[in-house]
Short mmCIF file of C-alpha atoms in Angstrom, two decimals:
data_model
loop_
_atom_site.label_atom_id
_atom_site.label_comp_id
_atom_site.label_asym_id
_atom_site.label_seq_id
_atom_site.Cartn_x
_atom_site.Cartn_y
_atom_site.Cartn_z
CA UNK A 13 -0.63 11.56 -25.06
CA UNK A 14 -2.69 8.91 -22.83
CA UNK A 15 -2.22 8.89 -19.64
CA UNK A 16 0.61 6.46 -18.03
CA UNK A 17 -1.53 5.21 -14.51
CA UNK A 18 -2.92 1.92 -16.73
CA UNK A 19 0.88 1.25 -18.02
CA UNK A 20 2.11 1.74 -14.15
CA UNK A 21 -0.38 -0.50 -12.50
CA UNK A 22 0.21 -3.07 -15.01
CA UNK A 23 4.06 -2.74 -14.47
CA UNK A 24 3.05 -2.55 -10.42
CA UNK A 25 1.25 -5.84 -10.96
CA UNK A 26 4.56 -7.56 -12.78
CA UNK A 27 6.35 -6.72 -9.49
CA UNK A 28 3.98 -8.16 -7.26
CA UNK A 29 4.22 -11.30 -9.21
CA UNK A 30 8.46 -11.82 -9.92
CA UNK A 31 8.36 -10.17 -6.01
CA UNK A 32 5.61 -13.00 -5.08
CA UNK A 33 3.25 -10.89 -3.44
CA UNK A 34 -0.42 -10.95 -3.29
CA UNK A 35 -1.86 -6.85 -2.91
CA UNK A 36 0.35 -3.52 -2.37
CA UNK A 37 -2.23 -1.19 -0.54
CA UNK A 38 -1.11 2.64 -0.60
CA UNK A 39 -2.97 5.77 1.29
CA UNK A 40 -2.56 9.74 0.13
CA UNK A 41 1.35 9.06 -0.53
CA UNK A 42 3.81 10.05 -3.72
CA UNK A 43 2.97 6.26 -4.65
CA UNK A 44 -0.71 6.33 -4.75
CA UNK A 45 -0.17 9.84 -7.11
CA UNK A 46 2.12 7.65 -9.24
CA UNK A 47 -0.05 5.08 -9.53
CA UNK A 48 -3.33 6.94 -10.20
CA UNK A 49 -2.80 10.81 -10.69
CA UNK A 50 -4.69 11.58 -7.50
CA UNK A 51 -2.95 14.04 -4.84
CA UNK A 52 -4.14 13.93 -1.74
CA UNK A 53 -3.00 14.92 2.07
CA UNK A 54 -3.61 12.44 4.25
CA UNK A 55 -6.42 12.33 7.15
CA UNK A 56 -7.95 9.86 9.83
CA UNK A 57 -10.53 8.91 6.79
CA UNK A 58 -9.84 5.75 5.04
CA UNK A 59 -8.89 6.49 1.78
CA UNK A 60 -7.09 3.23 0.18
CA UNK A 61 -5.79 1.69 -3.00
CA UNK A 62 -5.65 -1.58 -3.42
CA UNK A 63 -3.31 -3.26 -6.21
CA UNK A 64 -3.70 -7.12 -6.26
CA UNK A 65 -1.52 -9.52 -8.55
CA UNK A 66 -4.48 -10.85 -9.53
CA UNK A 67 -7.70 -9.14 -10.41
CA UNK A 68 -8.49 -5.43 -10.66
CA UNK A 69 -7.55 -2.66 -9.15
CA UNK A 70 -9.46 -0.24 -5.90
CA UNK A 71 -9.66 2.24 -4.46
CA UNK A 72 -12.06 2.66 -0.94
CA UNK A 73 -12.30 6.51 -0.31
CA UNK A 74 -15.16 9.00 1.50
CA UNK A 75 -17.60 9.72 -0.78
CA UNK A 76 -16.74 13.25 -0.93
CA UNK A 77 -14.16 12.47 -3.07
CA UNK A 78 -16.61 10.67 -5.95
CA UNK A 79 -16.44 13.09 -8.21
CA UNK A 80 -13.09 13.64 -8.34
CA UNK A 81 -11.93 9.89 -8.05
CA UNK A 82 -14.17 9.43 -10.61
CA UNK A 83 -12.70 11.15 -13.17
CA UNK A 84 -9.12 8.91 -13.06
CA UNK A 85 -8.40 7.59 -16.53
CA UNK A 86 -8.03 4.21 -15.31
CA UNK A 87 -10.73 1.90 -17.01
CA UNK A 88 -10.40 -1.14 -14.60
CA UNK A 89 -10.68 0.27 -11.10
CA UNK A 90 -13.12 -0.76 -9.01
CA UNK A 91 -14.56 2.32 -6.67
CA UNK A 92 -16.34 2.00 -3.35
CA UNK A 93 -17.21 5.02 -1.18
CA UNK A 94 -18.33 5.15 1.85
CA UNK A 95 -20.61 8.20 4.27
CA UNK A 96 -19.37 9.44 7.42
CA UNK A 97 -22.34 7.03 8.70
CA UNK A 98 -20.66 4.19 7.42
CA UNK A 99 -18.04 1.62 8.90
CA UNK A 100 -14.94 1.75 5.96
CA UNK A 101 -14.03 -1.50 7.21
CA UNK A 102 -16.99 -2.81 5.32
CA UNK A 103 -15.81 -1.76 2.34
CA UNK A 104 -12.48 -2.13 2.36
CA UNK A 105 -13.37 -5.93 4.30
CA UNK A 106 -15.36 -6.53 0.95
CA UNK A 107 -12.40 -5.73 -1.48
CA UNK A 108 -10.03 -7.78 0.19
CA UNK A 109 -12.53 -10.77 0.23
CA UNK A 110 -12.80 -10.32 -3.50
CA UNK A 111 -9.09 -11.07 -3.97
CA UNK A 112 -9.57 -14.05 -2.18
CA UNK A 113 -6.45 -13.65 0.20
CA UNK A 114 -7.96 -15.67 2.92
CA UNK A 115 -6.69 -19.13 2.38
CA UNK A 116 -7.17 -20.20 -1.61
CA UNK A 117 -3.60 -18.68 -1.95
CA UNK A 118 -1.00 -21.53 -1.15
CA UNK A 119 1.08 -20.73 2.11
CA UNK A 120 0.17 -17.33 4.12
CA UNK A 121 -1.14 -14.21 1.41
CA UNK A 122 1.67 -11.08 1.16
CA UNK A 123 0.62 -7.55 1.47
CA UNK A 124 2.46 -4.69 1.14
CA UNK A 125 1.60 -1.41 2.90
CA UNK A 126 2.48 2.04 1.61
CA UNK A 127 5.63 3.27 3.78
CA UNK A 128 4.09 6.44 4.63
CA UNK A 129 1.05 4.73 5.96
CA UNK A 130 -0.35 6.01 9.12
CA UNK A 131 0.18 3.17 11.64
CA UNK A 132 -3.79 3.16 12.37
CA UNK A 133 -4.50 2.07 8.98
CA UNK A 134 -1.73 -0.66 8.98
CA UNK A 135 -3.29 -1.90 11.95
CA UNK A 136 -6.74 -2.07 10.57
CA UNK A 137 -5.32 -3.87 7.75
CA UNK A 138 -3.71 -6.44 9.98
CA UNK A 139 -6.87 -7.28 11.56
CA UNK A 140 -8.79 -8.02 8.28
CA UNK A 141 -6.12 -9.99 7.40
CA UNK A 142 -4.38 -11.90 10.20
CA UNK A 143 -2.67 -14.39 8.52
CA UNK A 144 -1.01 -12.34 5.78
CA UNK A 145 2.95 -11.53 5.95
CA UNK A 146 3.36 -7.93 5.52
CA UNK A 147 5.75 -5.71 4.26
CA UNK A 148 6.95 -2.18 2.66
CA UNK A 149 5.25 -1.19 -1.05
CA UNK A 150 8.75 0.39 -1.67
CA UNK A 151 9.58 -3.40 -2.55
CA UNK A 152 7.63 -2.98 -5.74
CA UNK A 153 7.28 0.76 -6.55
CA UNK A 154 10.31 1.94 -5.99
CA UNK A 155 12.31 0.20 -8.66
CA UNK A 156 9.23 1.69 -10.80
CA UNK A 157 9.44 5.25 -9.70
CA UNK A 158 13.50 5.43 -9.16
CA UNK A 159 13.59 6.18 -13.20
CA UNK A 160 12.09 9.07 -14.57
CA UNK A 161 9.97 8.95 -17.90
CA UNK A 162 10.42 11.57 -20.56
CA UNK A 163 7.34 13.70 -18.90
CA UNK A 164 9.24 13.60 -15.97
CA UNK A 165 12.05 14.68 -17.13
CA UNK A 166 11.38 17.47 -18.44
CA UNK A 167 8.86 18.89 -15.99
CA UNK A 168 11.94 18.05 -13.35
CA UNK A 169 13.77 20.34 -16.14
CA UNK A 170 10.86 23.21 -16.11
CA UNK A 171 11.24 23.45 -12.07
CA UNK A 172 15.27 23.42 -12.61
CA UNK A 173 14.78 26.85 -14.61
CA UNK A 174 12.34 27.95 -11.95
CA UNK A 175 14.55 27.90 -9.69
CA UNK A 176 17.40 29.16 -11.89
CA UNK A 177 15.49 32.52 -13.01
CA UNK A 178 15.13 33.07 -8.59
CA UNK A 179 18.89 32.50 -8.12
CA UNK A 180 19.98 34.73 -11.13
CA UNK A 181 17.27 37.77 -9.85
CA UNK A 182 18.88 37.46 -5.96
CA UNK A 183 22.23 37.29 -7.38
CA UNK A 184 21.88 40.28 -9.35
CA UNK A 185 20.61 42.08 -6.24
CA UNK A 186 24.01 42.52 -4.98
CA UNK A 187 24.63 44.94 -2.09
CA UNK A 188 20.63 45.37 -2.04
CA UNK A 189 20.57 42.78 0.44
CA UNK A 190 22.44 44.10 2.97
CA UNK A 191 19.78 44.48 5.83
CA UNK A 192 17.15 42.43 4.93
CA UNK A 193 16.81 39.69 7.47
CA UNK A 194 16.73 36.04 6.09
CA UNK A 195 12.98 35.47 6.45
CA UNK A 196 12.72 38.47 4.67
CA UNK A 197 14.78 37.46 2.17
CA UNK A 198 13.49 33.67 1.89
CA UNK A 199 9.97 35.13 1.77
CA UNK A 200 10.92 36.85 -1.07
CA UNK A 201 12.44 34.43 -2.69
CA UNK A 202 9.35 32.05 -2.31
CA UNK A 203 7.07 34.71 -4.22
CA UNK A 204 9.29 34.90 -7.15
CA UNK A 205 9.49 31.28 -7.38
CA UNK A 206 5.39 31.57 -7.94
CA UNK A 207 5.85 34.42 -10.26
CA UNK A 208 8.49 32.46 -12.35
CA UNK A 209 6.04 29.48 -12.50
CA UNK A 210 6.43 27.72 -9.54
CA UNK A 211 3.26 26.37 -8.13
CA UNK A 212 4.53 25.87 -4.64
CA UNK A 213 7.75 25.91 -2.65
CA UNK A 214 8.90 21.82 -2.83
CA UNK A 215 10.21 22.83 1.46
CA UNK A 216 11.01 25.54 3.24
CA UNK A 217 13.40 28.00 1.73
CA UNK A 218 16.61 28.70 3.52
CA UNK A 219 18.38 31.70 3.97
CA UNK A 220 21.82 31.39 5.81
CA UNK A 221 23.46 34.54 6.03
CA UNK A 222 27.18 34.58 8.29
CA UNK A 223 27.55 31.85 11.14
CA UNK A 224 24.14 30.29 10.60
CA UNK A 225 25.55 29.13 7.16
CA UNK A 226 27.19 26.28 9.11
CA UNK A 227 23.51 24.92 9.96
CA UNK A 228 22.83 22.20 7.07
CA UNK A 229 19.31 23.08 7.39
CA UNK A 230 19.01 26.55 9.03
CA UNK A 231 15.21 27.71 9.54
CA UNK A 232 15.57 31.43 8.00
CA UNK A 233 15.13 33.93 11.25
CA UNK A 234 15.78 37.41 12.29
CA UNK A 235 19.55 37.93 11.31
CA UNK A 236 20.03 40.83 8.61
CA UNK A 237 22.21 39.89 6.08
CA UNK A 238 25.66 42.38 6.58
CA UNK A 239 28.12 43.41 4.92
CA UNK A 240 30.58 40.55 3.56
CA UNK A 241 28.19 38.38 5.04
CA UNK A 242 28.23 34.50 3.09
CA UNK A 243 24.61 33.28 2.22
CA UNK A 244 23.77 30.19 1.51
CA UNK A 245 20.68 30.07 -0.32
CA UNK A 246 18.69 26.68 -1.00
CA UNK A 247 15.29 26.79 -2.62
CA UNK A 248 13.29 25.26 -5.51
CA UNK A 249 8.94 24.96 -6.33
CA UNK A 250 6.75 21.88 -7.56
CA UNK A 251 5.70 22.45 -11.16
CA UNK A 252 2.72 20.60 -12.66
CA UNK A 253 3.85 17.35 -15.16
CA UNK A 254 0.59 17.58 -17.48
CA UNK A 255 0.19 15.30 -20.05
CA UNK A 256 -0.37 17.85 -23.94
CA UNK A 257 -3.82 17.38 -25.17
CA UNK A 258 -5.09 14.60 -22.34
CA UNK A 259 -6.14 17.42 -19.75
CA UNK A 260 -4.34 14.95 -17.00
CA UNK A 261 -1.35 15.77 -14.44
CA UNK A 262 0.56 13.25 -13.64
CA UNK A 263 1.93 14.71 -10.40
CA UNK A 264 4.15 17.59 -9.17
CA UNK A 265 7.66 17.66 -9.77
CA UNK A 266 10.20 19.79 -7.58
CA UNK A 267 13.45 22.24 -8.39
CA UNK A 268 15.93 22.23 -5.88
CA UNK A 269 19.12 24.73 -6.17
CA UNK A 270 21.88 25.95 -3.73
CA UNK A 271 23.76 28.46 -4.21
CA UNK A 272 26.19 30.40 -1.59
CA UNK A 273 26.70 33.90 -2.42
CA UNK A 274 28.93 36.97 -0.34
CA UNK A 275 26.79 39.97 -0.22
CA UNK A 276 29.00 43.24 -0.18
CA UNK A 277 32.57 43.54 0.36
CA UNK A 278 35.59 40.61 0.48
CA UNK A 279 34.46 37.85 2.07
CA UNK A 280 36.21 36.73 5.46
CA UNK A 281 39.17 34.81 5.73
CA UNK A 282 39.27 31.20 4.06
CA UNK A 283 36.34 31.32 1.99
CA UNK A 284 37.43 31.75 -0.77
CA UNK A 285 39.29 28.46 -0.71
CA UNK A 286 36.33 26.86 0.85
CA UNK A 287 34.38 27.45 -1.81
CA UNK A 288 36.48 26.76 -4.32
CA UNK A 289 37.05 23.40 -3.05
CA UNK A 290 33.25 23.23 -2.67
CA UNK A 291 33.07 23.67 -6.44
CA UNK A 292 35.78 21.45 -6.99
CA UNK A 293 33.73 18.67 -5.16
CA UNK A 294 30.63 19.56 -6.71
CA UNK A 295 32.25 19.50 -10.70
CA UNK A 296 33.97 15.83 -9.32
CA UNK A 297 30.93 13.93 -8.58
CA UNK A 298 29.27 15.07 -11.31
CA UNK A 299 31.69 14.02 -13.93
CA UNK A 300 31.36 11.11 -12.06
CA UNK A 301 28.12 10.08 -13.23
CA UNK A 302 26.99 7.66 -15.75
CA UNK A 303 25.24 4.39 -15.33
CA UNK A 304 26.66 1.66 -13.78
CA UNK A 305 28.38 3.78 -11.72
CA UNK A 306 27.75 3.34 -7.88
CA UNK A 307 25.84 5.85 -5.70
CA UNK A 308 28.80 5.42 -3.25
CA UNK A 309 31.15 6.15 -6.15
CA UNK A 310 29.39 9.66 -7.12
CA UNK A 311 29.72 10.21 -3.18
CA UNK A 312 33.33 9.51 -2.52
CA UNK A 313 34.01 11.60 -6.02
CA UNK A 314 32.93 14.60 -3.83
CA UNK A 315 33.89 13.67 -0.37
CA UNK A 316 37.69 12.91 -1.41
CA UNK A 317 38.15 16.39 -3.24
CA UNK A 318 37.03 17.73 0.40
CA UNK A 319 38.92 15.88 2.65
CA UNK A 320 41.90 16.38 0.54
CA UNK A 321 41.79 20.41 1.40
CA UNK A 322 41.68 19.12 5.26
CA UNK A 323 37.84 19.87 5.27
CA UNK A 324 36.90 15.98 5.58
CA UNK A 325 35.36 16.43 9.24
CA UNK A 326 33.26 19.66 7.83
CA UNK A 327 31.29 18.20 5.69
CA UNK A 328 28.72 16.50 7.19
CA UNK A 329 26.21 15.32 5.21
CA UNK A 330 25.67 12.44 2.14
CA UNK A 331 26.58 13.98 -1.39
CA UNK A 332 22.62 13.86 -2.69
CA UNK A 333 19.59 12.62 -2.67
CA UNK A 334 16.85 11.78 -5.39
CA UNK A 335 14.20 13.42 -6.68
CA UNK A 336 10.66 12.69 -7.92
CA UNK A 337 7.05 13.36 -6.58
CA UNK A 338 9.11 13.45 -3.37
CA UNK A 339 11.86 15.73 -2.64
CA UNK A 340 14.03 13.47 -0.86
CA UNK A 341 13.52 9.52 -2.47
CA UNK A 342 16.12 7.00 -3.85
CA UNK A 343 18.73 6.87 -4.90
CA UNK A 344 20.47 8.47 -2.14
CA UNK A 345 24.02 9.64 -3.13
CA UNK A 346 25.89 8.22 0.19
CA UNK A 347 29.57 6.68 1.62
CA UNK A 348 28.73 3.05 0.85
CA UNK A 349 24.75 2.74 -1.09
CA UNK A 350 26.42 -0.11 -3.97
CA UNK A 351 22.91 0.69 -6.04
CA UNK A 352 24.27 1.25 -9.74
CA UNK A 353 23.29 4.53 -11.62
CA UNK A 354 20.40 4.22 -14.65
CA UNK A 355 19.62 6.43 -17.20
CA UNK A 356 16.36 8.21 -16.06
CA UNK A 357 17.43 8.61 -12.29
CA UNK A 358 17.54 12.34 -11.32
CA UNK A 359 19.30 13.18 -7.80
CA UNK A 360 21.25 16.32 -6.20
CA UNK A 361 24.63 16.85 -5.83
CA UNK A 362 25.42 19.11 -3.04
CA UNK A 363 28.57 19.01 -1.37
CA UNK A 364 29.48 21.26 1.47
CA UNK A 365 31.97 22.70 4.00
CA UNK A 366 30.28 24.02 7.48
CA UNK A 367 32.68 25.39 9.76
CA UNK A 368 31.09 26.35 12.62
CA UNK A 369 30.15 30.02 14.39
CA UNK A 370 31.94 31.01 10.76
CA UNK A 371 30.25 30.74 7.58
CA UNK A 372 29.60 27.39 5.89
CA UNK A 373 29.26 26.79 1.29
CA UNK A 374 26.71 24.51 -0.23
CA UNK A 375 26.78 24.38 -4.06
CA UNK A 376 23.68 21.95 -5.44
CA UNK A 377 22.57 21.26 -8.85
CA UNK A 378 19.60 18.35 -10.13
CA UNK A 379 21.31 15.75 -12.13
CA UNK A 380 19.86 13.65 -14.77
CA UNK A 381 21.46 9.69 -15.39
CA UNK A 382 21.64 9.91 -19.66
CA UNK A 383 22.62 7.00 -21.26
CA UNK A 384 26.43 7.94 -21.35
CA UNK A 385 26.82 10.45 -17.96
CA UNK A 386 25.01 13.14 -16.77
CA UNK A 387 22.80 16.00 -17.70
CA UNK A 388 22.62 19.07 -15.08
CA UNK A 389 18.92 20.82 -14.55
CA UNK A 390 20.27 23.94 -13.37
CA UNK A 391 22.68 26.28 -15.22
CA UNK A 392 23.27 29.57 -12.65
CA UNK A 393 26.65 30.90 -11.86
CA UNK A 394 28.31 28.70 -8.94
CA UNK A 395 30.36 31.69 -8.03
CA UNK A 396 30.36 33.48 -5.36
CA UNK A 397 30.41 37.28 -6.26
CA UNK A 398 26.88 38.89 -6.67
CA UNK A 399 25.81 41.75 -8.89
CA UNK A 400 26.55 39.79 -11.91
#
């Protein structure tokens, strides 16, 4: 299987020109991994591609990164590195002169910089090219990236079962858990997910055992987990999309799976109906999907089962979020987004109840858009009893 960067740049290139921009310039983002295979963090080095309507594609980078940059399957990109003796400006001055954006374009030239770029860059960018209108490269990518090729898919699958091996080993557990402290617990929980295959955690694991359920996004601490104690539990590790047979990776690809378990003996008062109607929420917005169906739709699916049980005010958060080479991207499953479902977006669906100094019950699966509703990427119990 060849490599899809060439295919993507082209399709990049279409966008620039129904769009009617000139060049979309990216740094070490999810787009410029899309584009070319190339993962990167970002630094105060230069390290730029450039993707013009017209003419070829570059990339300006240190030249500690020659080897590896050039190694990209992508026949028509021009490379330029540059020493730590060197101005970058130079170079990158010189690729933008060879697009010819200063003046033989009629009215003022279009450039669109990555969204994640570092403002210092932007600004350097301005100055070389101070008559150009500038804008977001999520104009032009992210229609391309918002639907999820068949290598995609089922690497986002592959991390879905990474994550579902984890939550079936914790669940089974049981009363084992009582007195481990949540960063305990999420520690462990982040070494299984490399023993199961994952190559990283996609953020940072959360353990919410009791009260500090009812903080969305709890940072795992000291609190032992106790007797009857709800857990919420929200995890999930980048796995590798490689391409059989070409050697190439096209990116990483993240799980992400809540459960909320009760560890030990009855759980306290009310939860059991709060997590029922949890599930209930959760099973509604997913038989909700199917294309042409509204993000907004999916969310009100969930939010109306919630605020029917009286819960409205406790849930606090949108219904989902995408997922990609980034954890959290479009389409973002929220009270009024009118963007219309495709076949090939993947998102979450996590509804949830926090009431607070009490306990609070996330339930969270991956969804897949298929052409006629929706495929889940995770297949655990959504139960609450462990030791099963």
């Amino acid at each position: 299987m060849e490599p899809p960067f060439e295919r993507r740049i082209e399709a990049c290139k279409r966008r620039l020109t129904a769009e009617g921009v000139d060049l979309v310039v990216c740094f070490p983002s999810p787009n410029l991994t899309y584009l070319t295979g190339f993962e990167e963090s970002p630094s105060e080095r230069h390290l730029l591609l450039f993707v013009p309507r017209d003419g070829d594609p570059a990339i300006v980078a240190p030249a500690m990164y020659e080897a590896q940059l050039s190694e990209l399957p992508i026949p028509d990109l021009e490379r330029r590195f540059w020493t730590d003796a060197d101005d970058p400006l130079e170079a990158i001055e010189a690729v933008i002169d060879g697009y010819s954006l200063a003046g033989e374009i009629e009215g003022p030239p279009t450039v669109l910089v990555d969204d994640r770029m570092w403002a210092t860059f932007t600004q350097d960018l301005r100055d070389l090219c101070p008559e150009a209108a500038f804008g977001l490269a999520g104009t032009v990518l992210e229609p391309l990236r918002i639907r999820k090729g068949a290598v995609e898919l089922e690497t986002l699958r592959r991390a879905g079962a990474v994550a579902d091996r984890v939550a079936l080993e914790i669940r089974e557990r049981g009363t084992d858990l009582i007195g481990t402290t949540e960063a305990e617990l999420a520690t462990e929980i982040d070494r299984l997910l490399a023993a199961d295959g994952g190559e990283e955690p996609a953020f940072e694991t959360i353990v919410a055992a009791g009260p500090n359920g009812a903080q969305p996004h709890h940072h795992s601490g000291s609190r032992e987990i106790q007797n009857g104690d709800p857990v919420v539990l929200d995890f999930g590790a980048f796995v590798a999309a490689d391409l059989e047979g070409s050697g190439a990776t096209i990116g990483r690809y993240p799980g992400d799976q809540t459960r909320t378990i009760v560890v030990g003996d009855e759980p306290p008062a009310a939860y059991e109906r709060v997590h029922e109607t949890v599930r209930e929420a959760q099973n509604a917005a997913v038989e909700a999907v199917e294309p042409g169906v509204t993000a907004g739709a999916v969310d009100r699916a969930a939010r109306s089962v919630i605020e029917d049980a009286g819960y409205g005010d406790a849930f606090v958060h949108r219904t989902g979020h995408g997922v990609g080479l980034e954890v959290h991207e479009p389409p973002y499953i929220a009270a009024g987004n009118d963007r219309e479902l495709e076949p090939g977006m993947v998102f979450s669906i996590e509804p949830g109840i926090y009431l607070e100094g009490e306990f609070g019950v996330r339930i969270e699966d991956l969804v897949a858009v298929t052409e006629d509703g929706a495929e889940r990427l995770n297949d655990t119990p959504r139960g609450w009893a462990t030791g099963q």
